[in-house]
Short mmCIF file of C-alpha atoms in Angstrom, two decimals:
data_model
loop_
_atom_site.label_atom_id
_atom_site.label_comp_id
_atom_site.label_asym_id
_atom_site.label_seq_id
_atom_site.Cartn_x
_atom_site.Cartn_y
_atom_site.Cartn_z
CA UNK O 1 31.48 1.85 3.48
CA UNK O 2 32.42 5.33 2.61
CA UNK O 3 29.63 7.80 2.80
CA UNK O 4 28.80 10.28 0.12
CA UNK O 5 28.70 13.39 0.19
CA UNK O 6 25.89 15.74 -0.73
CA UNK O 7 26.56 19.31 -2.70
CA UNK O 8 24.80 22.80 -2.33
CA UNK O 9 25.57 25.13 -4.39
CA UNK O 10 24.82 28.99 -3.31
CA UNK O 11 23.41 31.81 -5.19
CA UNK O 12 24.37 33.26 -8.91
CA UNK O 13 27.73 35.15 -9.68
CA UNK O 14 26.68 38.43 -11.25
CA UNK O 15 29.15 38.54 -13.52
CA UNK O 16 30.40 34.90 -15.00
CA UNK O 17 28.37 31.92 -15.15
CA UNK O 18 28.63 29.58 -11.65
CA UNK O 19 27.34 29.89 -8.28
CA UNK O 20 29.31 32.51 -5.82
CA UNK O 21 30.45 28.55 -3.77
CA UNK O 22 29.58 25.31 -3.61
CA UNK O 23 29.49 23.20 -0.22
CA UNK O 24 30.65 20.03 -0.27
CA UNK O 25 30.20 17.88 2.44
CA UNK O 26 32.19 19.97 5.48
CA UNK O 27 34.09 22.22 3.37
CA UNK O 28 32.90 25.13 1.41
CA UNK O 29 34.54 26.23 -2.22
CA UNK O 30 34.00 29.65 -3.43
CA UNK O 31 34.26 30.72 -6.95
CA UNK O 32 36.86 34.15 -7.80
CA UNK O 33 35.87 36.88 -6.06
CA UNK O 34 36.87 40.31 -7.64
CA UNK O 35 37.02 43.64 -6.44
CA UNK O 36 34.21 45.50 -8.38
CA UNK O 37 30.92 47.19 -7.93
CA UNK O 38 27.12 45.88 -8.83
CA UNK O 39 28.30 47.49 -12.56
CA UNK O 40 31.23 45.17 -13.15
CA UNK O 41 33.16 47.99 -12.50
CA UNK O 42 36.81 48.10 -10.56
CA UNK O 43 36.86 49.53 -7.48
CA UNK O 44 39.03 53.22 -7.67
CA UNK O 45 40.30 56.04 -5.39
CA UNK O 46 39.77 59.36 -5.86
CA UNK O 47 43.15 60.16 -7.58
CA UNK O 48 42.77 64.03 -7.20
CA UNK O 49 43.64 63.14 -3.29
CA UNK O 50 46.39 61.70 -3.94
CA UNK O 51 48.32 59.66 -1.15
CA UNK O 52 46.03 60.95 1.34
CA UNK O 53 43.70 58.44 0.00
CA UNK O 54 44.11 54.41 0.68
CA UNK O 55 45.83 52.60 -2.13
CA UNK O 56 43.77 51.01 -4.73
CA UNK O 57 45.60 47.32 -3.37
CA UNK O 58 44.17 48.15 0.16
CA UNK O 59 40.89 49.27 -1.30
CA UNK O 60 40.47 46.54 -3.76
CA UNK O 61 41.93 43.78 -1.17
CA UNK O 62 39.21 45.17 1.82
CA UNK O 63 36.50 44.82 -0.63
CA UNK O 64 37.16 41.27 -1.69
CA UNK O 65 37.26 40.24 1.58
CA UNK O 66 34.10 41.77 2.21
CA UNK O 67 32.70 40.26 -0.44
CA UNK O 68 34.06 36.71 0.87
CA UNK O 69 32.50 37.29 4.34
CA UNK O 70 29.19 37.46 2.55
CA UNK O 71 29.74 34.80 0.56
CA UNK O 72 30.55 32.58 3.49
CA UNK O 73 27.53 34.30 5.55
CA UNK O 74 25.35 32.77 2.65
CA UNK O 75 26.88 29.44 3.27
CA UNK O 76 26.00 29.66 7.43
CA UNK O 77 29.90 29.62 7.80
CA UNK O 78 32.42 32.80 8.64
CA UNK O 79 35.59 33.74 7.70
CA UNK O 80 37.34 32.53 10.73
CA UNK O 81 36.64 29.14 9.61
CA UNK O 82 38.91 29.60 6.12
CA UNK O 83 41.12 27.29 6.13
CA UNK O 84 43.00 28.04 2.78
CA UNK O 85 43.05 30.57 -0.51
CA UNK O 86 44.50 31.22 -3.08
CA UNK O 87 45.48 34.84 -4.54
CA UNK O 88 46.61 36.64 -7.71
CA UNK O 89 47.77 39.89 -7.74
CA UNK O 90 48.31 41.86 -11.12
CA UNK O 91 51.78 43.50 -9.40
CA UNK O 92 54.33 41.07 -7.00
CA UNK O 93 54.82 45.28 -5.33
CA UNK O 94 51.43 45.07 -3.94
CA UNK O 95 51.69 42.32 -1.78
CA UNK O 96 52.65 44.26 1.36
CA UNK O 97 50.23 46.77 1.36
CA UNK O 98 47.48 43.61 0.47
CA UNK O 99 49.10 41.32 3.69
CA UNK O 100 48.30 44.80 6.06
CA UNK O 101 44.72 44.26 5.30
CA UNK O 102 44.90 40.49 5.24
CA UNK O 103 45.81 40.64 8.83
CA UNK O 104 43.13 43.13 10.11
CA UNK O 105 40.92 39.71 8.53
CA UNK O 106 42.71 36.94 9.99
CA UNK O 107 44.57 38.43 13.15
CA UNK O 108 45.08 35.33 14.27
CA UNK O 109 45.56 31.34 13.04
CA UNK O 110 45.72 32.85 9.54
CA UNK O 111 44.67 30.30 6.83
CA UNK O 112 46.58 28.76 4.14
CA UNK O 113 47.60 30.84 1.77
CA UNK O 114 49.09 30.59 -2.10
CA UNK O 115 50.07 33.61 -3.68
CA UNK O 116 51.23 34.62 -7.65
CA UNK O 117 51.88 37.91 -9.93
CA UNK O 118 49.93 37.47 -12.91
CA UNK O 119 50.18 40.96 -14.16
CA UNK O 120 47.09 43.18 -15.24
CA UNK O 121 45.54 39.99 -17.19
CA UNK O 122 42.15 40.14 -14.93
CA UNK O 123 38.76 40.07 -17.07
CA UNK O 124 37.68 43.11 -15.20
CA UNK O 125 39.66 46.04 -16.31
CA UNK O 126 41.83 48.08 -13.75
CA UNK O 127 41.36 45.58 -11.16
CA UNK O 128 44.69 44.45 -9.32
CA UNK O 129 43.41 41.10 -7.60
CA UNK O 130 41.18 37.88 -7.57
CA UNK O 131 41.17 35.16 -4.81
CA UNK O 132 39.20 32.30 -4.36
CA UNK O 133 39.01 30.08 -0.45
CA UNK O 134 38.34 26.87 1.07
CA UNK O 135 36.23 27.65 3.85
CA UNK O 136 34.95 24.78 7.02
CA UNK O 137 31.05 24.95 6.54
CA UNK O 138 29.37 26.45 10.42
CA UNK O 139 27.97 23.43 11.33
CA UNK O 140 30.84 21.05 10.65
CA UNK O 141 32.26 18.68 13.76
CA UNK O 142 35.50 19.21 12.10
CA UNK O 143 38.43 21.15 14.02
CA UNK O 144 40.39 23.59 11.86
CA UNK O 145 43.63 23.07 12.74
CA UNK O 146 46.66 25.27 12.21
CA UNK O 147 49.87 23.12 11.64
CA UNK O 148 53.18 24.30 12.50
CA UNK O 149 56.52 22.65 12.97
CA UNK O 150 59.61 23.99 15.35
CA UNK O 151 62.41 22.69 12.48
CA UNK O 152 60.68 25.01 9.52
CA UNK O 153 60.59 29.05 10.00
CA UNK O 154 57.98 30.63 10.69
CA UNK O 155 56.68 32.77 7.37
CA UNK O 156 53.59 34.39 9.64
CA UNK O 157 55.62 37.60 10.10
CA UNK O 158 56.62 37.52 6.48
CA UNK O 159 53.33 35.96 4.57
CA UNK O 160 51.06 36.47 7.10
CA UNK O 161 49.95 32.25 6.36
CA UNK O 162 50.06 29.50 7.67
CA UNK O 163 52.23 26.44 7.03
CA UNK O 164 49.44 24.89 6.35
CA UNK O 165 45.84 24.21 8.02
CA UNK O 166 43.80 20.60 8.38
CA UNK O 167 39.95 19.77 8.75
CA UNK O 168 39.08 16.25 8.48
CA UNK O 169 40.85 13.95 6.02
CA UNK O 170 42.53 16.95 4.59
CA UNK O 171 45.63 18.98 4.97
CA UNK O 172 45.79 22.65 2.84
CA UNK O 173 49.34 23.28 2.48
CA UNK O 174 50.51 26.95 1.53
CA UNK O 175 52.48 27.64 -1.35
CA UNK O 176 55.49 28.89 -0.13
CA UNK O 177 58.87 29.33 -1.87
CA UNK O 178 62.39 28.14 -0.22
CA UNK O 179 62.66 30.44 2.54
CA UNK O 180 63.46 30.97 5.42
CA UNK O 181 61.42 34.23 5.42
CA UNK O 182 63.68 36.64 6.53
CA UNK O 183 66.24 36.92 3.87
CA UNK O 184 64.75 35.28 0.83
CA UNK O 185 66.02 32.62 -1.06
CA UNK O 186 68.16 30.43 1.87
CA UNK O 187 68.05 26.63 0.02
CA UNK O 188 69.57 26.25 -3.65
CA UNK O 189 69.16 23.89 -6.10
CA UNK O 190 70.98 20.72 -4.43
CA UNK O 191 69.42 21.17 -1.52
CA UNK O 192 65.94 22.39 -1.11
CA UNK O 193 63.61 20.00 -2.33
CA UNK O 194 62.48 19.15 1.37
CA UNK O 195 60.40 22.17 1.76
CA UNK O 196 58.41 21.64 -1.33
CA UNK O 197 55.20 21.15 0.08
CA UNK O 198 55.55 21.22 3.55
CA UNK O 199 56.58 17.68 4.49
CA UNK O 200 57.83 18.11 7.68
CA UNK O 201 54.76 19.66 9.08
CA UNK O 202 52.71 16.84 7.35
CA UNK O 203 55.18 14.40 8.77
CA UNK O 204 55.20 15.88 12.64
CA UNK O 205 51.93 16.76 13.01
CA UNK O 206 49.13 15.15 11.62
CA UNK O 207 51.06 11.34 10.41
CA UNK O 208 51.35 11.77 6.51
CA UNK O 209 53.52 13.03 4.43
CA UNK O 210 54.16 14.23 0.61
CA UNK O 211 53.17 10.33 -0.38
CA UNK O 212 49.62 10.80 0.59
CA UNK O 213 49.46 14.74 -1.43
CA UNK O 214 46.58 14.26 -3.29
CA UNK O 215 46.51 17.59 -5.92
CA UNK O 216 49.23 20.18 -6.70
CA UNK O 217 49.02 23.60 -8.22
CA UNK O 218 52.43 23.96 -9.54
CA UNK O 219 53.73 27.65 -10.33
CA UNK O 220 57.16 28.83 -12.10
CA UNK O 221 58.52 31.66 -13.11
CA UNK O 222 60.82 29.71 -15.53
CA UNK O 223 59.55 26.69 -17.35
CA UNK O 224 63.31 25.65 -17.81
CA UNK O 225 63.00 24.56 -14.07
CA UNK O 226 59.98 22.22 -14.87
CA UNK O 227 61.94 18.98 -15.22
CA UNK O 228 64.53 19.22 -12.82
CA UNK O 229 61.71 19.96 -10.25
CA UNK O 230 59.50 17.63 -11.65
CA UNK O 231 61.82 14.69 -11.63
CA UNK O 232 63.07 15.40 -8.25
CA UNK O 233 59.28 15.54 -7.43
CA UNK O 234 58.88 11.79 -7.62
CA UNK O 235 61.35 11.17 -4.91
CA UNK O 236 59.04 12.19 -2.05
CA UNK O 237 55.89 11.11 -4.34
CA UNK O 238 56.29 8.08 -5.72
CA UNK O 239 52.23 7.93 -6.47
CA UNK O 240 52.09 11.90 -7.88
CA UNK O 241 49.20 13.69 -7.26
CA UNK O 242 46.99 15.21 -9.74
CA UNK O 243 48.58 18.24 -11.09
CA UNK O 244 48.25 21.47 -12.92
CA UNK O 245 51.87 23.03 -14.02
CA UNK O 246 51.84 26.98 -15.11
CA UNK O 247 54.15 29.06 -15.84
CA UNK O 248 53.15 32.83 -14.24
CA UNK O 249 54.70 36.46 -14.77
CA UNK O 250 56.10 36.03 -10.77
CA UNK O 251 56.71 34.62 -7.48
CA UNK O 252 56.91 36.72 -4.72
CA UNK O 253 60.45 35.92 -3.41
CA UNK O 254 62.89 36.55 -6.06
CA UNK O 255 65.43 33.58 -7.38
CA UNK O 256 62.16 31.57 -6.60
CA UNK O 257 62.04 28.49 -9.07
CA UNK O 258 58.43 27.43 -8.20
CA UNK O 259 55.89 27.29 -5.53
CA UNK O 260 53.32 24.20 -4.96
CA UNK O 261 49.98 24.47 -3.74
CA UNK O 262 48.75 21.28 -2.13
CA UNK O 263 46.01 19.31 -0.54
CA UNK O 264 47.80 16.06 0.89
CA UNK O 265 45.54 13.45 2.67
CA UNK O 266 44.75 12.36 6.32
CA UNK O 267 44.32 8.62 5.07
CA UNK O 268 42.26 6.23 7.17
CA UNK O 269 40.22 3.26 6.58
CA UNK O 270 37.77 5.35 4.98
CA UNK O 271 40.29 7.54 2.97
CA UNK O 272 42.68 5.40 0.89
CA UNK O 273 44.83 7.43 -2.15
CA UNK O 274 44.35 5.27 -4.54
CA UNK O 275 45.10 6.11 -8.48
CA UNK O 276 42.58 5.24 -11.30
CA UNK O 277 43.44 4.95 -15.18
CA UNK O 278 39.77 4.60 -15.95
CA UNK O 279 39.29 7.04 -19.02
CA UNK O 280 41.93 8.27 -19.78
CA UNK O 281 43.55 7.45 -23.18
CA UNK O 282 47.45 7.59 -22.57
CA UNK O 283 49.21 8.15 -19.21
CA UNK O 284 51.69 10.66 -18.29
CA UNK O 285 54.27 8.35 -16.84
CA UNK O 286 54.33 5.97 -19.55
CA UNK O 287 54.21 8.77 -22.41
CA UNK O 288 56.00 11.47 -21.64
CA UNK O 289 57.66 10.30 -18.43
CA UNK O 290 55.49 13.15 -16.43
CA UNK O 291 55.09 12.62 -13.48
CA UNK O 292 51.58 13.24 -12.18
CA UNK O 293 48.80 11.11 -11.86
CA UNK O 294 45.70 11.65 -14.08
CA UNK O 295 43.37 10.35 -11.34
CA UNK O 296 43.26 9.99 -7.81
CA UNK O 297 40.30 8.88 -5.52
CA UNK O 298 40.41 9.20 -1.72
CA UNK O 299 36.75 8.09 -0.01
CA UNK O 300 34.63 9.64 -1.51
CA UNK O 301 36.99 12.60 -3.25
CA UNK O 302 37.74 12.28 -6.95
CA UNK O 303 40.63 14.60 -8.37
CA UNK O 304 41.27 15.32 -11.54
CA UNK O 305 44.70 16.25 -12.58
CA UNK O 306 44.52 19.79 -15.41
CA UNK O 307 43.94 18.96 -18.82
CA UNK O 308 45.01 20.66 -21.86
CA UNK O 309 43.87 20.06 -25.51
CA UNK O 310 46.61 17.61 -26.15
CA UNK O 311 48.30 14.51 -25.63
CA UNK O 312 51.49 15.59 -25.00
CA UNK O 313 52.47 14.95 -28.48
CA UNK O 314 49.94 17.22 -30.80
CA UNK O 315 47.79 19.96 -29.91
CA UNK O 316 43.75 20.21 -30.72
CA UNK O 317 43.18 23.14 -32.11
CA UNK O 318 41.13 25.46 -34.99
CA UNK O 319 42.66 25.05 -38.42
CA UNK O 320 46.33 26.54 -38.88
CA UNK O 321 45.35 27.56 -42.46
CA UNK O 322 41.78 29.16 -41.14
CA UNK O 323 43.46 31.35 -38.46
CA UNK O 324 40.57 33.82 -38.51
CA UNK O 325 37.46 31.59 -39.40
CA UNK O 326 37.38 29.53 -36.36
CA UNK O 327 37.94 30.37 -31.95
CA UNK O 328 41.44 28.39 -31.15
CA UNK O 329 40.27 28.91 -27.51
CA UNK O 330 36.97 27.46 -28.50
CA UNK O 331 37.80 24.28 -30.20
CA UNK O 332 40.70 24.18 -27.07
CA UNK O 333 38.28 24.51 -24.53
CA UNK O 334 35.58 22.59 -25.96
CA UNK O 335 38.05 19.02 -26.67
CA UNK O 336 39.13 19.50 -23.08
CA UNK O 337 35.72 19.41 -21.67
CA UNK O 338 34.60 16.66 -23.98
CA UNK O 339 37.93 14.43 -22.45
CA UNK O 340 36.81 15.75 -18.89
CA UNK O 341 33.50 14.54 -19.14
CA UNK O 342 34.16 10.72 -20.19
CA UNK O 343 37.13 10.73 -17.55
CA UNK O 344 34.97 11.84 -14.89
CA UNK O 345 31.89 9.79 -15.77
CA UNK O 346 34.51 6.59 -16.01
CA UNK O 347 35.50 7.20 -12.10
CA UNK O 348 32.20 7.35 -10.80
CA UNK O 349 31.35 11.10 -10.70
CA UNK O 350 29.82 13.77 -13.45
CA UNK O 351 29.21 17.42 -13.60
CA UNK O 352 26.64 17.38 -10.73
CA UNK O 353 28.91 15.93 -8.81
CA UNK O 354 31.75 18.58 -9.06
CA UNK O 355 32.07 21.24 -6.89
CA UNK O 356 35.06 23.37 -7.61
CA UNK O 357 36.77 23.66 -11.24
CA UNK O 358 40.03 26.04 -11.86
CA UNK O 359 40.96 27.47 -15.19
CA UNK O 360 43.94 28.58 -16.53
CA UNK O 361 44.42 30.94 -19.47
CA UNK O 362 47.30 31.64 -21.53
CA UNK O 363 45.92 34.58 -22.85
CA UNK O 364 44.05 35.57 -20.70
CA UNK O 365 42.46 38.92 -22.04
CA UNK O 366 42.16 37.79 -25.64
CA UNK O 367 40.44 34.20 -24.73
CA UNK O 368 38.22 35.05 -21.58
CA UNK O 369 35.15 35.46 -23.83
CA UNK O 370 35.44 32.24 -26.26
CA UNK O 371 36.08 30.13 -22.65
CA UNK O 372 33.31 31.79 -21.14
CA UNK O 373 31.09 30.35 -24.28
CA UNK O 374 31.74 27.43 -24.19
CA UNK O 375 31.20 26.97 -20.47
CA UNK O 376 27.56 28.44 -20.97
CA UNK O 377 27.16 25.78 -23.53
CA UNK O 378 28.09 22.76 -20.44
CA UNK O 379 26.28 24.85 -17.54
CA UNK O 380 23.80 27.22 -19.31
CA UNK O 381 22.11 27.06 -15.71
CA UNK O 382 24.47 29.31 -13.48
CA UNK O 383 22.76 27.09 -10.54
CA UNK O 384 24.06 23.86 -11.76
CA UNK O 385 27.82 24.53 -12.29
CA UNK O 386 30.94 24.58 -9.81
CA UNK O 387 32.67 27.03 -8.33
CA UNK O 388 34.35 28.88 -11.01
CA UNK O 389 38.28 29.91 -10.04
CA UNK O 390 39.89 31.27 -12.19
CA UNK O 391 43.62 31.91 -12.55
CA UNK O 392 45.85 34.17 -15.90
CA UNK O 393 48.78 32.27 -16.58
CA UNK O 394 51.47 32.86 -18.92
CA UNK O 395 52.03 29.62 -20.29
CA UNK O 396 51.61 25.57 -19.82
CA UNK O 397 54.47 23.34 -19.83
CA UNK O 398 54.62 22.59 -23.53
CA UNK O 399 53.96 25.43 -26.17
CA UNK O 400 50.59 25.26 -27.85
CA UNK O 401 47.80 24.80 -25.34
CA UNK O 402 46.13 28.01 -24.40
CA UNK O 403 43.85 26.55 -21.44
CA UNK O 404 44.05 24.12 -18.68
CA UNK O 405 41.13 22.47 -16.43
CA UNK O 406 41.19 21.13 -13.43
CA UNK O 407 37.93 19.65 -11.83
CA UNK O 408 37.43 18.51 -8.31
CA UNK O 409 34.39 16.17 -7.76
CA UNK O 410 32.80 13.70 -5.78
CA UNK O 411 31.51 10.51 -5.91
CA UNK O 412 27.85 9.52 -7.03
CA UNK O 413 25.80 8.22 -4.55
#
């Protein structure tokens, strides 16, 4: 019998309605972290100094991670035990001077690590970056694990990340482009499938591979890529995981397609992948020839794949004809959460029961507020809801939708 697993949820973000992380069982999910002060406010320099000041990346980086240390603190964990994040910077030109501080944090077995431009589409203006971690809880029995394999090169000199990093059941692979991580791009488009998602460290190390990958954050720079990489996808997965597909301003190695961001599973007797088509009202296989699995439980994990505010076919949205009466990102936000909640209750699980949702916006700085209301309206309690991460995007995988969800839950009693 699988056990289930209990959720605590930590204190009040101060400025967006969810708790600062959630613990779930061993692992610990925090919500976005931003760089800004007890005002909402971005964290500056003093410009009149000029370059003799730190830049506002290494400023604004330091302080988030400061502000994740005391998240974790709350949790009775450190930040030693993270064992994956992910992180959005508004400019791809930052990233070096953000990896120098990222290694006076982690100066050794770095976590996991996914990282996208998303431009200056943050809710907080003048602030460069959010990030968001998976973090072992202090008291855990569980061995963080850094994975590395001798065939792959090594990106900690270049990303500063690890391959990828296991507690438990679960493997958190980085998002990492085709690289070889000294000159760029090394893999084109015939042949370079194998490193999407780390399969030969899954494969060498722990016993499982890309079959077992339970959810994937998939980013591109191009959608024209999508279906070449999804179909080629299916190849190494023939059970998909749940997914959520963007489309973002930038990758950080150019002539990068796409990067995915996975969680692949340890199975055991306890831990079996198994897919569900409990309700859900069409199937992306069958419809659209998508290939991602709505579902997927795993003991006593439930993910959800993203969900837009369509079927693939039509999009739900406010009236064309009444383009200024009603909130598009409203009626958007509020049909996905409606199909979330009867596809969630159908598996088992419910809103008390999930413990880390991500959101993606396609416009971001117009539709922050109208998502934000209609999230009060599910958790007007900032005590009761998930982790909040949030992500700008630039666009889904089929024109119309302007916000995906994707909720990770588990099992009732």
């Amino acid at each position: 019998m699988v056990a289930a697993v209990r959720l605590h949820r930590g204190a009040p973000m101060q400025f967006a309605p969810g708790p600062r992380a959630v613990r779930a069982g061993d692992y610990i999910f925090t919500s976005s972290i931003y760089p800004v002060d007890e005002r909402g406010h971005a964290l500056g320099v003093d410009e009149l100094r000029g370059e003799t000041t730190p830049s506002l990346i290494e400023v604004q980086t330091r302080h988030c991670l400061e502000q994740l240390k005391d998240v974790l603190a709350e949790q009775g964990t450190t930040i030693d035990r993270v064992l994956k994040a992910e992180v959005h910077l508004a400019h791809a030109d930052d990233f070096y001077e953000f990896k120098l501080v990222w290694r006076e944090f982690f100066p050794k077995d770095p976590p996991a690590r996914t990282t996208i431009e998303i431009g200056e589409t943050l809710p907080f203006r003048a602030v460069r970056i959010n990030m968001d971690a998976i973090a072992l809880a202090g008291d855990s029995k569980l061995e963080r694990q850094i994975l590395r394999d001798p065939e792959l090169a090594d990106p900690i000199e270049a990303e500063a990340a690890s391959l990828a990093v296991r507690a438990g059941n679960l493997v958190f692979c980085s998002g990492f482009a085709a690289s070889d991580f000294k000159s760029g791009i090394t893999v084109g488009k015939q042949r370079g499938f194998p490193n999407y998602g780390n399969d030969a460290v899954a494969q060498a190390t722990v016993g499982t591979s890309l079959e077992q990958a339970l959810e994937c954050y998939l980013y591109e720079s191009d959608l024209k890529t999508f279906y070449d990489v999804d179909a080629t996808g299916l190849r190494y997965m023939p059970v998909p995981p749940c997914r959520a597909s963007m489309g973002v301003k930038g990758l950080l190695v150019p002539k990068a397609c796409f990067i995915a961001s996975l969680t692949v599973l340890v199975p055991d007797m306890e831990h079996v992948k198994a897919e569900s088509r409990e309700g859900i009202s069409y199937h992306p296989v069958t419809s659209r020839k998508v290939n991602y699995s709505p579902t997927l439980v795993a003991g006593p994990w439930l993910y959800i794949a993203g969900k837009t505010a369509g079927d693939m076919q039509t999009v739900h949205g406010a009236p064309a004809g009444l383009p200024h009466h009603f909130s598009d990102i409203e009626v958007q936000t509020r049909w996905v959460m409606e199909f979330l909640t009867r596809q969630i209750s159908a598996n088992g699980s419910d809103w008390d029961h999930c413990h880390q949702v991500r959101v993606w916006l396609t416009q971001p700085q117009r539709d922050y507020r109208g998502f934000i209301r209609v999230w009060r309206e599910y958790f007007p309690d900032p005590a009761c809801a998930p982790a909040l991460a949030y992500v700008p995007a630039m666009a889904t995988m089929y024109p119309g939708p302007l916000i995906e969800i994707d909720p990770t839950c588990v099992l009732r009693g």
